[in-house]
Short mmCIF file of C-alpha atoms and ligand atoms in Angstrom, two decimals:
data_model
loop_
_atom_site.label_atom_id
_atom_site.label_comp_id
_atom_site.label_asym_id
_atom_site.label_seq_id
_atom_site.Cartn_x
_atom_site.Cartn_y
_atom_site.Cartn_z
CA MET A 5 62.45 37.55 14.06
CA ALA A 6 62.87 35.67 17.35
CA GLU A 7 59.12 36.01 17.86
CA ASP A 8 58.45 34.48 14.43
CA ARG A 9 60.77 31.56 15.26
CA ARG A 10 58.99 30.95 18.55
CA THR A 11 55.59 30.96 16.83
CA LEU A 12 56.84 28.58 14.17
CA LEU A 13 58.23 26.22 16.85
CA LYS A 14 54.91 26.31 18.72
CA VAL A 15 52.99 25.44 15.56
CA LEU A 16 55.44 22.66 14.67
CA SER A 17 55.35 21.14 18.16
CA GLY A 18 51.54 21.27 18.06
CA VAL A 19 51.47 19.47 14.71
CA VAL A 20 53.97 16.85 15.86
CA GLY A 21 52.12 16.32 19.15
CA THR A 22 48.79 15.92 17.42
CA SER A 23 50.30 13.47 14.92
CA VAL A 24 51.82 11.35 17.68
CA VAL A 25 48.54 11.22 19.62
CA GLY A 26 46.66 10.38 16.44
CA ALA A 27 49.15 7.67 15.49
CA VAL A 28 48.68 5.99 18.87
CA ALA A 29 44.96 6.61 19.35
CA ALA A 30 43.67 5.72 15.88
CA PRO A 31 44.69 2.03 15.89
CA ALA A 32 43.52 1.65 19.49
CA LEU A 33 40.16 3.23 18.67
CA ARG A 34 39.85 1.07 15.55
CA ALA A 35 40.53 -2.09 17.59
CA VAL A 36 37.91 -1.17 20.18
CA LEU A 37 35.25 -0.19 17.63
CA ALA A 38 35.97 -2.95 15.08
CA PRO A 39 32.96 -5.14 16.00
CA VAL A 40 30.60 -2.20 15.48
CA SER A 41 30.96 -2.50 11.72
CA LEU A 42 31.25 -6.29 11.64
CA ARG A 43 28.86 -9.16 12.06
CA THR A 44 29.76 -9.97 15.63
CA VAL A 45 27.59 -12.94 16.53
CA THR A 46 28.23 -16.00 14.42
CA GLY A 47 27.17 -19.61 14.49
CA VAL A 48 23.42 -19.79 15.11
CA GLY A 49 21.43 -19.34 11.93
CA GLU A 50 24.17 -20.66 9.68
CA LEU A 51 24.34 -24.01 7.93
CA VAL A 52 26.55 -26.19 10.11
CA PRO A 53 27.45 -29.88 9.67
CA VAL A 54 25.71 -32.07 12.26
CA VAL A 55 26.14 -35.71 11.25
CA ALA A 56 27.26 -37.97 8.43
CA LEU A 57 24.49 -38.88 5.99
CA ASP A 58 25.34 -42.57 6.51
CA ALA A 59 24.40 -42.28 10.18
CA ILE A 60 20.74 -41.60 9.35
CA PRO A 61 18.68 -44.79 9.02
CA SER A 62 17.52 -45.44 5.49
CA ASP A 63 14.17 -46.82 6.72
CA GLY A 64 12.90 -43.37 7.70
CA THR A 65 13.49 -43.67 11.44
CA PRO A 66 14.38 -40.24 12.84
CA VAL A 67 17.60 -39.58 14.70
CA ASN A 68 18.23 -36.85 17.21
CA VAL A 69 21.56 -35.07 16.86
CA PRO A 70 23.05 -32.09 18.66
CA VAL A 71 23.89 -28.94 16.75
CA VAL A 72 27.40 -27.87 17.68
CA VAL A 73 28.65 -24.52 16.47
CA GLU A 74 32.41 -24.39 16.08
CA ALA A 75 33.99 -21.39 17.77
CA PRO A 76 30.96 -19.10 17.85
CA MET A 77 31.85 -15.46 18.19
CA ASP A 78 30.02 -12.90 20.28
CA ALA A 79 31.42 -9.38 19.82
CA TRP A 80 35.00 -9.55 21.11
CA THR A 81 34.80 -13.07 22.52
CA ARG A 82 35.49 -16.26 20.58
CA GLN A 83 34.00 -19.19 22.45
CA PRO A 84 34.84 -22.91 22.32
CA PRO A 85 32.58 -25.22 20.30
CA THR A 86 29.09 -24.86 21.75
CA THR A 87 25.96 -26.99 21.55
CA VAL A 88 23.17 -24.61 20.55
CA GLY A 89 20.34 -27.12 20.26
CA ALA A 90 19.25 -30.44 18.83
CA VAL A 91 17.42 -31.51 15.72
CA TYR A 92 15.64 -34.54 14.39
CA LEU A 93 16.76 -35.76 11.00
CA ARG A 94 14.88 -38.22 8.87
CA ARG A 95 15.41 -39.60 5.41
CA THR A 96 12.44 -39.20 3.08
CA GLU A 97 11.98 -39.71 -0.65
CA ALA A 98 12.53 -35.97 -1.02
CA GLY A 99 15.84 -36.11 0.84
CA VAL A 100 16.90 -35.49 4.42
CA LYS A 101 14.41 -33.45 6.45
CA ALA A 102 15.21 -31.65 9.69
CA TRP A 103 13.05 -30.41 12.53
CA SER A 104 13.86 -28.57 15.71
CA SER A 105 13.45 -30.70 18.83
CA ILE A 106 11.93 -27.71 20.66
CA CYS A 107 8.19 -28.16 21.14
CA PRO A 108 6.27 -25.21 19.63
CA HIS A 109 3.76 -25.39 22.49
CA LEU A 110 5.84 -24.23 25.47
CA GLY A 111 9.36 -25.18 24.50
CA CYS A 112 9.92 -28.62 26.05
CA GLY A 113 12.18 -31.13 24.36
CA ILE A 114 10.42 -33.47 21.95
CA ASP A 115 11.08 -37.23 22.10
CA TYR A 116 10.63 -39.86 19.45
CA ASP A 117 8.37 -42.75 20.45
CA ALA A 118 9.59 -45.61 18.29
CA ALA A 119 6.74 -47.91 19.36
CA ALA A 120 4.13 -45.36 18.31
CA GLY A 121 6.14 -44.21 15.30
CA LYS A 122 5.51 -40.59 16.28
CA PHE A 123 7.21 -37.67 17.92
CA ALA A 124 5.92 -36.96 21.42
CA CYS A 125 6.28 -34.07 23.80
CA PRO A 126 5.92 -35.36 27.37
CA CYS A 127 5.08 -32.00 28.95
CA HIS A 128 1.49 -31.65 27.80
CA GLU A 129 1.22 -34.65 25.52
CA SER A 130 1.47 -33.17 22.10
CA TRP A 131 2.04 -35.78 19.43
CA PHE A 132 3.50 -35.17 15.99
CA ASP A 133 3.57 -37.34 12.89
CA THR A 134 6.91 -38.24 11.36
CA ASP A 135 6.49 -35.34 8.93
CA GLY A 136 6.31 -32.99 11.94
CA ALA A 137 2.57 -32.26 11.65
CA VAL A 138 0.51 -32.09 14.84
CA ALA A 139 -1.28 -35.40 15.42
CA SER A 140 -2.88 -34.44 18.73
CA GLY A 141 -2.43 -32.30 21.82
CA PRO A 142 -2.13 -28.58 22.51
CA ALA A 143 0.77 -27.71 20.19
CA PRO A 144 -0.46 -24.77 18.08
CA ARG A 145 1.61 -25.76 15.03
CA GLY A 146 3.73 -28.59 13.74
CA MET A 147 7.37 -29.12 14.60
CA ASP A 148 9.57 -26.39 13.17
CA ALA A 149 11.21 -27.57 9.97
CA LEU A 150 14.77 -26.39 9.41
CA GLU A 151 16.75 -25.89 6.24
CA THR A 152 19.10 -28.77 5.51
CA ARG A 153 21.48 -29.90 2.80
CA VAL A 154 24.11 -32.56 2.24
CA VAL A 155 27.68 -31.52 1.45
CA ASP A 156 30.47 -34.07 1.01
CA GLY A 157 28.50 -36.75 2.83
CA MET A 158 27.73 -34.51 5.81
CA VAL A 159 24.26 -33.27 6.66
CA GLN A 160 24.18 -29.56 7.35
CA VAL A 161 21.37 -27.81 9.22
CA ARG A 162 20.53 -24.15 9.64
CA PHE A 163 19.52 -24.15 13.31
CA GLU A 164 17.07 -21.43 14.27
CA LYS A 165 14.73 -20.82 17.18
CA PHE A 166 11.12 -19.76 16.73
CA LYS A 167 8.50 -18.25 19.00
CA ILE A 168 6.64 -20.78 21.08
CA GLY A 169 2.90 -20.80 21.62
CA THR A 170 2.03 -19.25 18.27
CA ALA A 171 0.18 -20.81 15.36
CA ASP A 172 2.62 -19.26 12.91
CA LYS A 173 6.31 -20.03 12.77
CA GLU A 174 7.96 -16.72 13.61
CA PRO A 175 11.63 -16.05 14.41
CA ALA A 176 12.24 -15.86 18.15
S1 FES B 8 5.60 -28.02 25.73
FE1 FES B 8 5.22 -29.66 24.36
S2 FES B 8 3.15 -30.11 24.69
FE2 FES B 8 3.51 -28.45 25.99
#
């Protein structure tokens, strides 16, 4: 009888001990592993507001604006607002168009030459028309167009990076 009681107590203490460890370990494990099942990098590749529509000249002159991602998140770390790139925006009859300011040749920053009325990359002298098409120079493709839309008077852009040096526009 005493032996049975001792066995029962051993089993009960084992069950209680295991439950206590599980109760403590499960939430901790869940907290550590949470990003594994979540989308952990946010910001780049999403439509983000970049500038008010009114700030874009109605005469078709392009403007260069930074793309700032609010509180991007990378795994466990939430970062302060971060500038992830810059885009050119231009009003056209078909609406606001957006292009990455990264040159598809070797990745330099593209300028806008107002006197010439063209985009220009100073590194190896690639020139682009105002619709982003290559006008001259070594750039293997036109400027990379980006998805854009207007919501509540704000222009939103989906900023993405593409491979440089390729004739086709491929995700980087
Ligand atoms: S990086 Fe723009 S022309 Fe070479």
